[in-house]
Short mmCIF file of C-alpha atoms in Angstrom, two decimals:
data_model
loop_
_atom_site.label_atom_id
_atom_site.label_comp_id
_atom_site.label_asym_id
_atom_site.label_seq_id
_atom_site.Cartn_x
_atom_site.Cartn_y
_atom_site.Cartn_z
CA MET A 134 113.60 112.52 83.07
CA THR A 135 112.09 109.55 85.18
CA ILE A 136 110.07 110.29 88.54
CA PRO A 137 111.74 109.38 91.30
CA ASN A 138 110.58 106.37 93.07
CA LYS A 139 108.44 106.88 96.31
CA SER A 140 108.37 104.88 99.60
CA PHE A 141 105.18 103.09 100.34
CA TRP A 142 103.76 105.67 102.85
CA GLN A 143 104.61 108.53 100.12
CA LEU A 144 102.48 106.56 97.94
CA TRP A 145 99.76 105.74 100.41
CA ASN A 146 99.57 109.67 101.43
CA ILE A 147 98.63 110.13 97.87
CA SER A 148 95.60 108.07 98.22
CA PHE A 149 94.55 108.32 101.59
CA GLY A 150 92.08 110.64 101.13
CA PHE A 151 90.38 108.30 99.09
CA PHE A 152 89.43 106.35 101.91
CA GLY A 153 87.37 109.11 103.19
CA VAL A 154 85.54 109.84 99.66
CA GLN A 155 84.57 106.26 99.34
CA ILE A 156 83.06 106.03 102.93
CA ALA A 157 80.58 109.08 101.30
CA TYR A 158 79.89 107.08 98.12
CA ALA A 159 79.33 103.74 100.10
CA LEU A 160 76.97 105.60 102.30
CA GLN A 161 75.08 106.78 99.40
CA SER A 162 75.00 103.86 97.26
CA ALA A 163 73.76 101.54 100.10
CA ASN A 164 71.25 103.85 101.72
CA ILE A 165 69.89 106.19 98.80
CA SER A 166 66.77 103.50 97.94
CA ARG A 167 65.93 102.89 101.90
CA ILE A 168 65.84 106.44 101.86
CA PHE A 169 63.54 107.85 99.34
CA SER A 170 61.59 104.62 99.97
CA THR A 171 61.17 105.67 103.88
CA LEU A 172 60.33 109.29 102.61
CA GLY A 173 57.51 107.56 100.78
CA ALA A 174 58.81 106.99 97.22
CA ASP A 175 56.99 104.34 95.16
CA PRO A 176 59.22 101.11 94.31
CA HIS A 177 58.03 101.58 90.84
CA ASN A 178 59.38 105.22 90.37
CA LEU A 179 62.56 104.25 92.53
CA SER A 180 65.03 103.97 89.88
CA TYR A 181 64.39 107.79 88.81
CA PHE A 182 65.82 109.12 92.17
CA TRP A 183 69.07 107.60 90.79
CA ILE A 184 69.13 109.03 87.77
CA LEU A 185 71.01 112.18 89.36
CA PRO A 186 74.12 110.51 90.39
CA PRO A 187 75.23 109.29 87.16
CA LEU A 188 73.97 112.40 85.82
CA MET A 189 76.44 114.42 87.77
CA GLY A 190 79.40 112.12 87.16
CA ILE A 191 78.80 112.88 83.64
CA ILE A 192 78.66 116.44 83.50
CA VAL A 193 81.43 116.99 86.37
CA GLN A 194 84.30 114.78 85.90
CA PRO A 195 85.15 115.62 82.52
CA ILE A 196 85.29 119.44 83.48
CA ILE A 197 87.17 118.49 86.68
CA GLY A 198 89.94 116.50 84.33
CA ARG A 199 89.77 119.19 81.87
CA LEU A 200 90.10 122.13 84.22
CA SER A 201 92.82 120.32 86.80
CA ASP A 202 94.76 119.48 83.40
CA ARG A 203 95.18 123.42 83.40
CA THR A 204 95.61 124.36 86.88
CA TRP A 205 98.63 125.28 88.84
CA CYS A 206 98.27 127.01 91.91
CA ARG A 207 100.27 127.51 95.24
CA TRP A 208 97.83 124.74 96.95
CA GLY A 209 98.70 122.35 93.58
CA ARG A 210 97.23 120.87 90.13
CA ARG A 211 94.74 118.60 91.70
CA ILE A 212 94.42 119.08 95.58
CA PRO A 213 92.10 122.36 95.46
CA TYR A 214 89.63 120.49 93.74
CA LEU A 215 89.30 117.17 95.92
CA PHE A 216 89.29 120.10 98.74
CA ILE A 217 86.57 122.09 97.79
CA GLY A 218 84.60 118.91 96.46
CA ALA A 219 85.39 117.49 100.00
CA LEU A 220 84.05 120.35 101.64
CA VAL A 221 80.55 120.32 100.25
CA ALA A 222 80.30 116.93 100.63
CA VAL A 223 80.55 117.15 104.44
CA ALA A 224 77.71 119.78 104.19
CA VAL A 225 75.33 117.94 102.40
CA MET A 226 75.79 114.37 104.06
CA CYS A 227 74.69 116.30 107.23
CA LEU A 228 71.57 117.65 105.41
CA LEU A 229 70.55 114.72 102.90
CA PRO A 230 69.80 112.10 106.10
CA ASN A 231 67.47 114.66 107.65
CA ALA A 232 64.97 115.25 104.85
CA GLY A 233 62.14 113.95 106.67
CA SER A 234 62.95 115.46 109.62
CA PHE A 235 62.14 119.17 109.19
CA GLY A 236 58.37 119.11 109.45
CA MET A 237 58.23 119.09 105.27
CA THR A 238 55.33 117.62 103.45
CA VAL A 239 55.95 114.29 101.55
CA ALA A 240 56.57 116.13 98.50
CA THR A 241 59.12 118.98 99.56
CA ALA A 242 60.86 116.55 101.66
CA MET A 243 61.46 114.53 98.24
CA ILE A 244 62.31 117.52 96.69
CA PHE A 245 64.99 118.63 99.19
CA GLY A 246 66.25 114.70 99.40
CA LEU A 247 66.73 114.91 95.75
CA PHE A 248 68.63 118.38 95.41
CA SER A 249 70.76 116.93 98.50
CA LEU A 250 71.52 114.13 96.26
CA MET A 251 72.39 116.07 93.37
CA LEU A 252 75.08 118.48 95.44
CA LEU A 253 76.25 115.00 97.28
CA ASP A 254 77.17 113.29 94.28
CA CYS A 255 78.86 116.58 92.50
CA SER A 256 80.88 116.89 95.19
CA ILE A 257 82.02 113.53 95.56
CA ASN A 258 83.11 113.44 92.12
CA VAL A 259 84.86 116.54 92.32
CA SER A 260 86.72 114.88 95.14
CA MET A 261 87.45 111.42 93.71
CA GLN A 262 88.70 112.07 90.26
CA PRO A 263 91.71 113.98 91.52
CA PHE A 264 93.15 110.98 93.27
CA LYS A 265 93.37 109.08 90.06
CA MET A 266 94.79 111.75 88.20
CA MET A 267 97.50 112.71 90.69
CA VAL A 268 98.49 108.90 90.64
CA GLY A 269 99.23 109.54 86.79
CA ASP A 270 101.14 112.73 87.63
CA MET A 271 103.23 111.61 90.54
CA VAL A 272 104.37 108.07 90.07
CA ASN A 273 106.32 106.29 87.50
CA GLU A 274 105.21 103.52 85.36
CA LYS A 275 106.99 100.62 87.91
CA GLN A 276 105.05 101.86 90.98
CA LYS A 277 101.72 102.84 89.29
CA GLY A 278 100.79 98.92 90.03
CA LEU A 279 101.36 99.60 93.36
CA ALA A 280 100.01 103.03 93.80
CA TYR A 281 96.67 101.78 92.13
CA SER A 282 96.74 98.58 94.66
CA ILE A 283 96.90 101.06 97.67
CA GLN A 284 94.04 102.99 96.32
CA SER A 285 92.01 100.26 95.40
CA PHE A 286 92.85 98.92 99.06
CA LEU A 287 91.33 102.03 100.51
CA CYS A 288 88.88 102.27 98.24
CA ASN A 289 87.35 99.06 99.44
CA ALA A 290 88.24 99.70 103.07
CA GLY A 291 86.40 102.78 103.01
CA SER A 292 83.26 100.62 101.23
CA LEU A 293 83.23 98.31 104.18
CA ALA A 294 83.27 100.91 106.57
CA GLY A 295 80.43 102.83 105.01
CA TYR A 296 78.11 100.05 104.48
CA LEU A 297 78.64 98.51 108.03
CA PHE A 298 77.88 102.14 109.71
CA PRO A 299 74.17 101.56 110.06
CA PHE A 300 74.29 98.13 111.00
CA LEU A 301 76.75 98.72 113.82
CA PHE A 302 74.94 101.89 115.47
CA ALA A 303 71.77 99.84 115.47
CA MET A 304 73.76 97.19 117.26
CA ILE A 305 74.81 99.60 120.13
CA GLY A 306 71.44 100.35 120.80
CA ILE A 307 70.91 103.65 118.35
CA SER A 308 67.36 103.38 117.13
CA ASN A 309 66.95 101.94 113.77
CA VAL A 310 63.33 102.37 113.31
CA ALA A 311 61.43 106.04 113.31
CA PRO A 312 58.16 107.71 112.76
CA GLU A 313 56.34 107.29 109.12
CA GLY A 314 58.55 109.39 106.96
CA VAL A 315 61.78 109.79 109.12
CA ILE A 316 65.02 108.33 108.81
CA PRO A 317 66.24 106.21 111.52
CA ASN A 318 69.05 107.63 113.66
CA SER A 319 71.21 104.78 112.80
CA VAL A 320 71.46 106.28 109.24
CA ILE A 321 71.61 109.66 110.13
CA TYR A 322 74.65 109.17 112.86
CA SER A 323 76.05 107.03 109.96
CA PHE A 324 76.51 110.02 107.71
CA TYR A 325 77.22 112.12 110.51
CA ILE A 326 80.35 110.28 111.05
CA GLY A 327 81.48 109.49 107.55
CA ALA A 328 81.18 113.44 107.00
CA LEU A 329 83.81 113.83 109.83
CA ILE A 330 86.19 110.97 108.40
CA LEU A 331 85.98 112.41 105.12
CA ILE A 332 87.49 115.77 105.88
CA LEU A 333 89.88 114.44 108.43
CA CYS A 334 91.16 112.20 105.41
CA VAL A 335 91.27 114.85 102.72
CA ILE A 336 92.86 117.07 104.94
CA TYR A 337 95.46 114.52 105.69
CA THR A 338 96.34 114.02 101.86
CA THR A 339 96.39 118.00 101.43
CA VAL A 340 98.72 118.52 104.62
CA LYS A 341 101.20 115.40 103.11
CA VAL A 342 101.07 115.72 99.75
CA LYS A 343 102.87 118.22 97.49
CA GLU A 344 102.27 118.24 94.00
CA TYR A 345 104.88 118.88 91.40
CA PRO A 346 105.40 122.61 90.29
CA PRO A 347 105.01 123.13 86.45
CA ALA A 348 108.78 123.59 86.10
CA GLU A 349 109.26 120.11 87.53
CA TYR A 350 106.56 118.65 86.42
CA GLU A 351 107.48 119.44 82.69
CA LYS A 352 111.00 117.60 83.48
CA TYR A 353 109.14 114.13 84.44
CA HIS A 354 106.71 114.46 81.39
CA PRO A 355 108.33 115.90 78.52
CA SER A 356 106.39 114.98 75.99
CA ASP A 357 103.36 116.84 77.41
CA GLY A 358 105.13 119.93 76.27
CA ASP A 359 107.73 119.08 73.83
CA ASN A 360 106.03 117.03 71.38
CA ASN A 361 104.34 118.84 68.63
CA ALA A 362 101.60 116.39 68.15
CA ASP A 363 100.65 116.48 72.09
CA LYS A 364 100.83 120.32 71.67
CA VAL A 365 98.14 119.95 69.14
CA ASN A 366 96.19 117.71 71.35
CA ALA A 367 96.72 119.69 74.07
CA ASP A 368 94.68 122.61 72.42
CA LYS A 369 91.59 120.32 71.37
CA GLY A 370 88.46 120.90 72.73
CA ILE A 371 86.33 118.10 74.61
CA PHE A 372 84.42 116.67 71.76
CA ALA A 373 87.48 117.03 69.55
CA LEU A 374 89.09 114.70 72.05
CA LEU A 375 86.47 112.46 71.74
CA ILE A 376 86.35 112.23 68.48
CA SER A 377 90.10 111.02 68.01
CA ALA A 378 89.43 108.58 71.16
CA PRO A 379 91.67 105.46 70.75
CA LYS A 380 89.24 102.46 69.93
CA ALA A 381 89.91 100.68 73.56
CA PHE A 382 87.70 103.66 74.85
CA TRP A 383 84.75 102.57 72.72
CA THR A 384 85.05 98.64 72.93
CA VAL A 385 86.01 98.68 76.73
CA GLY A 386 82.80 101.39 76.97
CA LEU A 387 80.48 98.41 75.24
CA VAL A 388 81.66 96.36 78.17
CA GLN A 389 81.28 99.02 80.54
CA PHE A 390 77.54 99.42 79.48
CA PHE A 391 76.20 96.18 80.31
CA CYS A 392 78.30 96.19 83.63
CA TRP A 393 77.02 99.35 85.28
CA ALA A 394 73.78 98.95 84.13
CA ALA A 395 73.84 95.37 85.93
CA PHE A 396 75.25 97.55 89.32
CA MET A 397 72.47 100.18 89.04
CA PHE A 398 69.83 97.71 89.26
CA MET A 399 71.43 95.98 92.16
CA TRP A 400 71.94 99.23 94.22
CA THR A 401 68.31 100.39 93.30
CA TYR A 402 66.43 97.08 93.98
CA THR A 403 68.57 95.22 96.51
CA ASN A 404 66.54 96.49 99.45
CA GLY A 405 63.55 95.65 98.50
CA THR A 406 64.35 92.51 97.16
CA ILE A 407 66.06 91.46 100.47
CA ALA A 408 63.10 92.86 102.77
CA GLN A 409 60.89 90.88 100.62
CA SER A 410 62.63 87.22 100.52
CA ALA A 411 65.03 87.28 103.60
CA PHE A 412 62.93 89.41 106.23
CA ASP A 413 59.06 88.93 105.35
CA THR A 414 58.41 92.42 105.51
CA PRO A 415 54.90 93.06 105.69
CA THR A 416 52.75 94.54 102.83
CA ILE A 417 50.32 97.42 103.03
CA THR A 418 48.07 99.11 100.32
CA LYS A 419 49.17 102.74 99.30
CA ALA A 420 47.32 104.79 96.82
CA GLY A 421 45.98 101.34 95.33
CA ALA A 422 49.17 99.59 95.35
CA VAL A 423 50.44 96.68 97.09
CA VAL A 424 54.06 97.87 98.63
CA LEU A 425 56.34 97.09 101.85
CA ASP A 426 55.68 98.57 104.99
CA VAL A 427 58.86 100.98 104.94
CA ALA A 428 58.03 101.86 108.26
CA SER A 429 58.20 98.27 109.77
CA LYS A 430 61.59 97.06 111.86
CA GLN A 431 61.42 94.23 109.33
CA TYR A 432 62.28 96.77 106.20
CA GLN A 433 64.39 99.11 108.37
CA ASP A 434 66.75 95.66 109.51
CA ALA A 435 66.86 94.40 106.17
CA GLY A 436 68.23 97.91 105.32
CA ASP A 437 71.03 97.43 107.46
CA TRP A 438 71.45 93.90 106.42
CA VAL A 439 72.02 95.26 102.84
CA GLY A 440 75.26 97.29 104.16
CA ILE A 441 76.48 93.82 105.51
CA LEU A 442 75.61 92.62 101.97
CA PHE A 443 77.52 95.11 99.92
CA ALA A 444 80.57 94.68 102.94
CA VAL A 445 80.71 91.21 101.80
CA GLN A 446 80.90 92.20 98.18
CA ALA A 447 83.77 94.56 99.24
CA VAL A 448 85.56 91.37 100.97
CA GLY A 449 85.02 89.38 97.63
CA SER A 450 86.41 91.96 95.60
CA VAL A 451 89.63 92.20 97.78
CA ILE A 452 89.92 88.73 97.70
CA TRP A 453 89.42 88.38 93.74
CA ALA A 454 91.48 91.68 92.99
CA VAL A 455 94.59 89.15 94.31
CA VAL A 456 93.55 86.59 91.76
CA ILE A 457 93.47 88.73 88.87
CA PRO A 458 96.60 89.66 88.21
CA ARG A 459 97.33 85.82 87.75
CA PHE A 460 95.79 85.61 84.64
CA LYS A 461 97.51 85.39 81.60
CA SER A 462 95.68 88.09 79.49
CA TYR A 463 93.29 90.67 80.71
CA LYS A 464 90.72 89.62 78.70
CA THR A 465 90.26 86.16 79.97
CA ALA A 466 90.11 87.82 83.48
CA TYR A 467 87.73 90.28 82.53
CA ILE A 468 85.55 87.58 81.10
CA VAL A 469 85.85 84.93 84.14
CA SER A 470 85.16 87.84 86.35
CA LEU A 471 81.91 88.77 84.58
CA VAL A 472 80.58 85.44 84.23
CA ILE A 473 81.07 84.69 88.30
CA GLY A 474 79.47 88.02 88.83
CA ALA A 475 76.84 86.83 86.85
CA ILE A 476 76.48 83.62 88.53
CA GLY A 477 76.12 85.82 92.05
CA PHE A 478 73.45 87.92 90.58
CA LEU A 479 71.45 84.64 89.14
CA SER A 480 71.63 82.88 92.46
CA ILE A 481 69.98 85.77 94.30
CA GLN A 482 66.47 84.79 93.84
CA CYS A 483 67.30 81.00 95.30
CA PHE A 484 68.49 82.00 98.41
CA ALA A 485 65.30 82.83 100.89
CA ASP A 486 68.41 82.75 104.02
CA ARG A 487 69.91 86.02 104.30
CA TYR A 488 73.43 84.16 105.41
CA MET A 489 73.14 82.16 102.35
CA LEU A 490 72.60 85.46 100.35
CA PHE A 491 76.87 85.83 101.28
CA ILE A 492 77.53 83.42 98.68
CA SER A 493 75.76 85.47 96.06
CA PHE A 494 77.72 88.88 96.96
CA VAL A 495 80.84 87.15 97.26
CA LEU A 496 80.78 86.18 93.66
CA ILE A 497 79.10 89.49 92.61
CA GLY A 498 82.46 91.10 94.18
CA CYS A 499 84.80 89.21 91.45
CA ALA A 500 82.84 91.35 88.87
CA TRP A 501 83.11 94.33 90.77
CA ALA A 502 87.24 93.91 91.62
CA ALA A 503 87.45 93.53 87.38
CA MET A 504 85.11 96.50 86.98
CA LEU A 505 87.26 98.86 89.29
CA ALA A 506 90.92 97.91 87.74
CA LEU A 507 90.58 95.94 84.38
CA PRO A 508 88.69 99.16 82.11
CA PHE A 509 91.34 101.52 83.37
CA THR A 510 94.43 99.18 82.72
CA LEU A 511 92.76 98.57 78.95
CA LEU A 512 92.70 102.17 78.37
CA THR A 513 95.37 103.91 80.08
CA ASN A 514 97.75 101.67 78.10
CA GLU A 515 96.12 103.22 75.00
CA LEU A 516 96.73 106.77 76.24
CA LYS A 517 99.20 109.40 75.61
CA GLY A 518 100.18 113.29 75.99
CA GLY A 519 98.88 115.50 78.00
CA ASN A 520 95.10 115.19 78.19
CA ILE A 521 95.05 112.01 80.35
CA GLY A 522 92.81 113.68 82.49
CA THR A 523 90.48 114.75 80.07
CA TYR A 524 90.41 111.49 78.73
CA LEU A 525 89.82 109.44 81.84
CA GLY A 526 87.03 112.39 82.85
CA LEU A 527 85.23 111.43 79.38
CA PHE A 528 85.87 107.84 80.30
CA ASN A 529 83.69 108.31 83.06
CA GLY A 530 80.98 108.45 80.69
CA THR A 531 80.99 104.89 80.01
CA ILE A 532 80.09 104.50 83.60
CA CYS A 533 77.21 107.24 83.80
CA VAL A 534 75.75 106.51 80.76
CA PRO A 535 74.62 103.10 81.40
CA GLN A 536 73.69 103.99 85.15
CA ILE A 537 71.37 107.02 83.66
CA VAL A 538 69.68 104.40 81.08
CA ALA A 539 69.06 101.50 83.60
CA ALA A 540 67.61 104.29 85.79
CA VAL A 541 65.47 105.52 83.41
CA CYS A 542 64.31 102.03 82.03
CA GLY A 543 64.29 100.25 85.20
CA GLY A 544 60.92 101.85 86.67
CA PRO A 545 58.80 100.96 83.38
CA LEU A 546 60.58 97.48 83.27
CA LEU A 547 59.59 96.69 87.03
CA VAL A 548 55.93 97.99 86.00
CA ALA A 549 55.68 95.85 83.15
CA LEU A 550 56.82 92.61 85.20
CA THR A 551 54.35 93.54 88.22
CA PRO A 552 50.81 91.59 88.17
CA VAL A 553 48.13 93.72 88.85
CA GLY A 554 47.20 94.09 92.61
CA GLN A 555 50.18 92.36 93.68
CA LEU A 556 53.58 93.15 95.18
CA ALA A 557 56.40 94.58 92.64
CA PRO A 558 58.99 91.65 92.23
CA GLN A 559 62.08 93.37 92.96
CA GLY A 560 63.88 90.25 92.89
CA LEU A 561 63.47 89.67 89.07
CA MET A 562 65.46 92.76 88.56
CA MET A 563 68.52 90.87 89.86
CA THR A 564 67.88 88.16 87.38
CA ILE A 565 68.02 90.95 84.66
CA ALA A 566 71.20 92.46 86.21
CA GLY A 567 72.80 89.14 85.93
CA VAL A 568 71.72 88.55 81.85
CA LEU A 569 73.66 92.12 81.78
CA LEU A 570 76.89 90.76 83.03
CA ILE A 571 76.94 87.85 81.06
CA LEU A 572 76.32 90.20 77.79
CA GLY A 573 79.48 92.31 79.36
CA ALA A 574 81.46 89.13 79.17
CA VAL A 575 80.44 88.49 75.61
CA SER A 576 81.35 92.22 74.74
CA VAL A 577 85.14 92.18 75.87
CA PHE A 578 85.91 89.91 72.97
CA PHE A 579 85.47 92.89 70.81
CA ILE A 580 88.20 94.66 73.02
CA LYS A 581 91.83 94.73 70.76
CA GLU A 582 94.98 94.95 73.45
CA THR A 583 97.88 96.54 71.93
CA LYS A 584 99.98 95.81 74.84
CA ASP A 585 99.54 93.33 78.06
#
């Protein structure tokens, strides 16, 4: 029996909470380096603070996928997880930007910030994964393209809002500077508003969406229960499923490795790069090292501008997402998108004007559009049976592992590139990101498509 067609607004309701979750994720990715730099982190150690988010993802998402595949209760199958995750995220979003406001020492504020970041990313992962799974559970094959398009639109719209909040608050007069070691109010209020929107969006989805009960789900997904092979697979543990994963899982994962390592460098070092090249941020000597003055107005203005650039990237992603379906082959679209994104990264060092950087980040948005859509398309074409949620959770490892590797290697790499007694050349990390995307484009040739 085929799942009945749904109206546009029914598809919209399934994914609407994703808008709020993505605001939280955008606020985190655009402001973590800024927050920890303001608290006193050395730029050479900055990448280490980014280990926690992907580490939480690689632990949490497979567990949530596995548990929700086997959860049935009065509130649904996936919704309980996204609601609990959202509640924790809201609480942490109110704490994290205040790490420097409680009169703690620098070391204590760092530990508090790290613990808050760990909880925030854990809760975001718990909230995010169920939205992808609900589309698989409740939408027929004919409408999945539209459902994921709606989810992609809400994802990019949430990113735009999250990226722009600090800049907009600064524009209306909320302070964008603060005493040394304290996060500006423009950032703090952005997290507060993001938390409010997150919980309202998740409540909306929780109220509007009614997941299929077990009997009805079984009618629409008979292979999950009626096929003996699927019964055997459903009983497999996570590691057994990983060993028997389709080849596409590993070949697409290789491409993911280079792509997500590149974007980890972008999230970590864009703030320092832009502050140095486009905002003439003054330098100071701290503990014998030359560093940017993070308490200066130039540095905090650069932090707001990074949000603008990431918003431009999101716009570029939306535009390119319309172009991607026009390619005859997923692989061709993937390769072209990553090469365009690589050009964007390599061009960052060519522009000293903050507005010219829009060109770079529009191009980077093309790679981002492909990274959001094509890997899951190529993988889900190969997946069958009752473990889709588990496999999608495991596939998240191809997103998290490269970020962890990049975070671990970023600091020593930047140290090696820094001349003695000079400012760390964070812009070179953008160049390395461009090279990584080129390697990702080359790796696409190893992917074998069984159906398009």
